[in-house]
Amino acid sequence: QLTGNEANLANYWNFNEGLLSVAYDKTGNNTGNLQNMEPTLDWKLKNFADPCQLTPPNTACESVLEFDGTNEFITTSASISAAAGTWEAWIEKDNWNAHNDDRLFANGINFGSNNSFYISLHPSAGLHFRYGGNGQGGNSYIANTITKSLTAMSWHHIAATWKYNGSYTTLNIYLDGHLLGTSYAYLLLPDFPVSYLGGDPLNVKFG
């Protein structure tokens, strides 16, 4: 595990709080606020024992958050640098074939509008990283369907990177450390002042 003190680490939510209505950023930068979640039910031990009973806040809890796919998500004031960054998470799904374009990390703007930026599990494309709205000049996305065939109730490390070089933005997606694909967006999006985990107010929630 990271400690939160690593160089160039912008944010780190390890979801080890247990029973709280917030998710602490271990870098100390941006606490996440749980939306429509029930702290006594949605915090689980990492093996999904029900529920995490340790007295909060408790860094030894080794808990996880369970999202219902309906209305639960996390809001943060963590800004997204559209010029360069890496996002990564450990994720488990009861049914990996059930992709509904559920958001994993997003700025809250859907694909039909300019400046859309999100990582999702798309029903036909699989693991999906969009950079720019689909009508925005130079927009792109990268996707791979391998996530739809993963074993039910299995944990996997998912990551995405983006970097602008002055001419275009290179997009990469990874599964368990393996590069799944690369694409290029011929634009630079503006930075975003907020970000969402596990869904956002207007789009599909993870579950």
Short mmCIF file of C-alpha atoms in Angstrom, two decimals:
data_model
loop_
_atom_site.label_atom_id
_atom_site.label_comp_id
_atom_site.label_asym_id
_atom_site.label_seq_id
_atom_site.Cartn_x
_atom_site.Cartn_y
_atom_site.Cartn_z
CA GLN A 1 0.00 0.00 0.00
CA LEU A 2 0.95 3.61 -0.50
CA THR A 3 1.31 5.92 2.47
CA GLY A 4 0.06 9.15 0.88
CA ASN A 5 3.47 10.81 1.11
CA GLU A 6 4.85 9.62 -2.23
CA ALA A 7 6.30 12.23 -4.59
CA ASN A 8 3.85 13.60 -7.20
CA LEU A 9 0.92 11.69 -5.69
CA ALA A 10 -2.09 13.99 -6.07
CA ASN A 11 -4.74 11.95 -4.22
CA TYR A 12 -5.03 8.57 -2.53
CA TRP A 13 -8.29 7.18 -1.18
CA ASN A 14 -7.74 3.70 0.24
CA PHE A 15 -11.26 3.35 1.74
CA ASN A 16 -10.03 2.11 5.11
CA GLU A 17 -12.22 4.39 7.23
CA GLY A 18 -15.08 2.05 8.09
CA LEU A 19 -18.54 3.40 9.02
CA LEU A 20 -17.76 7.05 8.17
CA SER A 21 -19.66 9.23 5.69
CA VAL A 22 -16.38 10.40 4.16
CA ALA A 23 -13.39 8.81 2.45
CA TYR A 24 -10.16 10.43 3.58
CA ASP A 25 -7.54 11.37 1.03
CA LYS A 26 -4.30 10.04 2.52
CA THR A 27 -2.37 12.88 0.86
CA GLY A 28 -4.40 15.27 2.99
CA ASN A 29 -5.61 17.16 -0.07
CA ASN A 30 -9.22 16.22 -0.80
CA THR A 31 -11.65 14.32 1.40
CA GLY A 32 -14.31 12.43 -0.57
CA ASN A 33 -17.94 12.79 0.48
CA LEU A 34 -20.16 9.72 0.21
CA GLN A 35 -23.42 10.47 -1.61
CA ASN A 36 -26.58 8.45 -0.85
CA MET A 37 -24.50 5.78 0.84
CA GLU A 38 -25.26 4.06 4.16
CA PRO A 39 -22.06 3.96 6.22
CA THR A 40 -23.26 1.11 8.42
CA LEU A 41 -24.00 -1.08 5.37
CA ASP A 42 -21.72 0.02 2.53
CA TRP A 43 -18.39 -0.24 4.34
CA LYS A 44 -17.28 -3.87 4.15
CA LEU A 45 -14.20 -5.76 5.20
CA LYS A 46 -11.98 -6.39 2.17
CA ASN A 47 -13.38 -9.93 1.87
CA PHE A 48 -16.90 -8.36 1.89
CA ALA A 49 -17.71 -9.59 5.38
CA ASP A 50 -20.74 -7.59 6.49
CA PRO A 51 -20.11 -4.96 7.80
CA CYS A 52 -16.82 -3.41 8.93
CA GLN A 53 -17.45 -3.16 12.66
CA LEU A 54 -14.28 -1.44 13.81
CA THR A 55 -14.74 1.93 15.49
CA PRO A 56 -14.08 4.75 12.99
CA PRO A 57 -11.84 6.35 12.04
CA ASN A 58 -9.66 3.26 11.88
CA THR A 59 -6.76 2.90 9.47
CA ALA A 60 -6.44 -0.78 10.40
CA CYS A 61 -9.92 -1.60 9.15
CA GLU A 62 -8.76 -2.67 5.65
CA SER A 63 -12.26 -2.03 4.39
CA VAL A 64 -13.81 -1.53 0.97
CA LEU A 65 -16.85 0.41 -0.24
CA GLU A 66 -19.75 -1.35 -1.91
CA PHE A 67 -21.63 0.73 -4.52
CA ASP A 68 -25.22 -0.17 -5.39
CA GLY A 69 -25.18 0.92 -9.06
CA THR A 70 -28.29 3.04 -8.49
CA ASN A 71 -27.55 6.32 -6.74
CA GLU A 72 -24.34 5.93 -4.74
CA PHE A 73 -21.12 7.75 -5.61
CA ILE A 74 -18.38 9.93 -4.10
CA THR A 75 -17.80 13.61 -4.75
CA THR A 76 -14.38 15.19 -4.29
CA SER A 77 -12.86 18.62 -4.74
CA ALA A 78 -9.84 16.97 -6.34
CA SER A 79 -9.15 18.74 -9.62
CA ILE A 80 -8.28 16.76 -12.75
CA SER A 81 -5.27 17.96 -14.70
CA ALA A 82 -6.25 17.26 -18.29
CA ALA A 83 -2.67 17.70 -19.49
CA ALA A 84 -1.22 14.68 -17.70
CA GLY A 85 -2.19 12.16 -15.06
CA THR A 86 -2.68 8.60 -13.93
CA TRP A 87 -5.79 7.11 -12.35
CA GLU A 88 -5.82 3.60 -10.88
CA ALA A 89 -8.02 1.48 -8.63
CA TRP A 90 -8.63 -2.05 -7.37
CA ILE A 91 -12.16 -3.07 -8.36
CA GLU A 92 -14.40 -6.08 -7.79
CA LYS A 93 -17.71 -6.81 -9.54
CA ASP A 94 -20.19 -9.56 -8.77
CA ASN A 95 -20.77 -9.86 -12.53
CA TRP A 96 -18.05 -8.43 -14.75
CA ASN A 97 -20.18 -9.01 -17.84
CA ALA A 98 -22.65 -6.42 -16.52
CA HIS A 99 -21.22 -3.24 -18.03
CA ASN A 100 -23.66 -0.30 -18.10
CA ASP A 101 -21.28 2.57 -18.90
CA ASP A 102 -20.97 2.84 -15.12
CA ARG A 103 -18.50 5.53 -14.20
CA LEU A 104 -15.35 4.68 -12.29
CA PHE A 105 -13.74 8.14 -12.44
CA ALA A 106 -15.30 11.17 -14.10
CA ASN A 107 -15.66 14.93 -14.35
CA GLY A 108 -19.46 14.70 -14.56
CA ILE A 109 -19.74 15.59 -18.27
CA ASN A 110 -21.29 12.96 -20.54
CA PHE A 111 -19.96 12.04 -24.00
CA GLY A 112 -22.47 14.20 -25.90
CA SER A 113 -21.07 17.43 -24.45
CA ASN A 114 -17.72 19.13 -24.93
CA ASN A 115 -14.91 18.47 -22.44
CA SER A 116 -16.24 15.07 -21.41
CA PHE A 117 -13.68 13.06 -19.42
CA TYR A 118 -14.38 9.72 -17.80
CA ILE A 119 -13.35 6.10 -17.32
CA SER A 120 -16.22 3.63 -17.41
CA LEU A 121 -17.33 0.06 -18.07
CA HIS A 122 -19.16 0.39 -21.39
CA PRO A 123 -21.80 -2.24 -22.36
CA SER A 124 -20.31 -2.91 -25.79
CA ALA A 125 -16.80 -1.41 -25.64
CA GLY A 126 -15.72 -2.74 -22.24
CA LEU A 127 -13.19 -0.79 -20.22
CA HIS A 128 -13.50 2.65 -21.75
CA PHE A 129 -11.62 5.96 -21.37
CA ARG A 130 -13.13 9.01 -23.07
CA TYR A 131 -11.28 12.29 -23.63
CA GLY A 132 -13.50 15.01 -25.13
CA GLY A 133 -17.12 14.98 -26.22
CA ASN A 134 -17.96 12.85 -29.27
CA GLY A 135 -18.76 15.97 -31.32
CA GLN A 136 -15.68 17.87 -30.18
CA GLY A 137 -12.87 18.26 -32.69
CA GLY A 138 -9.92 16.00 -31.93
CA ASN A 139 -11.74 13.91 -29.31
CA SER A 140 -10.85 10.27 -28.80
CA TYR A 141 -11.43 7.25 -26.63
CA ILE A 142 -9.73 3.94 -25.99
CA ALA A 143 -11.55 0.73 -25.03
CA ASN A 144 -11.11 -3.01 -24.62
CA THR A 145 -13.77 -5.68 -24.07
CA ILE A 146 -11.58 -7.99 -21.98
CA THR A 147 -13.16 -6.76 -18.75
CA LYS A 148 -16.51 -8.26 -19.80
CA SER A 149 -15.07 -11.77 -19.57
CA LEU A 150 -13.41 -11.52 -16.16
CA THR A 151 -14.37 -14.04 -13.50
CA ALA A 152 -17.33 -13.06 -11.33
CA MET A 153 -16.48 -11.60 -7.93
CA SER A 154 -12.78 -11.26 -8.83
CA TRP A 155 -10.56 -8.29 -7.97
CA HIS A 156 -8.59 -6.48 -10.69
CA HIS A 157 -6.30 -3.48 -10.94
CA ILE A 158 -7.52 -0.99 -13.55
CA ALA A 159 -5.53 2.06 -14.62
CA ALA A 160 -5.56 4.84 -17.20
CA THR A 161 -2.97 7.43 -18.15
CA TRP A 162 -3.07 10.57 -20.26
CA LYS A 163 -0.36 13.00 -21.36
CA TYR A 164 -0.35 16.01 -23.68
CA ASN A 165 2.87 16.61 -25.64
CA GLY A 166 2.05 19.97 -27.20
CA SER A 167 0.28 18.42 -30.21
CA TYR A 168 -1.90 15.57 -28.97
CA THR A 169 -2.86 13.70 -25.80
CA THR A 170 -1.86 10.04 -25.54
CA LEU A 171 -4.42 7.83 -23.79
CA ASN A 172 -3.60 4.40 -22.34
CA ILE A 173 -5.65 1.83 -20.41
CA TYR A 174 -4.32 -1.07 -18.36
CA LEU A 175 -5.66 -4.20 -16.68
CA ASP A 176 -3.59 -5.89 -13.97
CA GLY A 177 -0.47 -4.11 -15.18
CA HIS A 178 -0.89 -5.04 -18.86
CA LEU A 179 -1.38 -2.35 -21.49
CA LEU A 180 -4.72 -2.93 -23.27
CA GLY A 181 -4.58 -0.15 -25.81
CA THR A 182 -3.47 3.34 -26.81
CA SER A 183 -5.28 6.16 -28.55
CA TYR A 184 -4.57 9.82 -29.38
CA ALA A 185 -6.77 12.85 -28.82
CA TYR A 186 -5.76 15.87 -30.88
CA LEU A 187 -6.82 18.41 -28.31
CA LEU A 188 -6.08 19.52 -24.77
CA LEU A 189 -9.07 19.72 -22.46
CA PRO A 190 -9.30 22.32 -19.71
CA ASP A 191 -8.59 21.27 -16.14
CA PHE A 192 -11.64 20.30 -14.08
CA PRO A 193 -12.23 21.63 -10.54
CA VAL A 194 -14.05 18.53 -9.23
CA SER A 195 -14.02 14.79 -9.78
CA TYR A 196 -16.27 11.86 -8.98
CA LEU A 197 -15.62 8.26 -7.97
CA GLY A 198 -18.03 5.39 -8.64
CA GLY A 199 -20.46 7.57 -10.58
CA ASP A 200 -21.48 11.20 -10.83
CA PRO A 201 -24.72 13.12 -10.29
CA LEU A 202 -26.08 12.77 -13.84
CA ASN A 203 -24.61 9.57 -15.25
CA VAL A 204 -24.58 5.82 -14.58
CA LYS A 205 -23.29 4.74 -11.18
CA PHE A 206 -20.89 1.84 -10.61
CA GLY A 207 -22.33 -1.34 -9.17
#
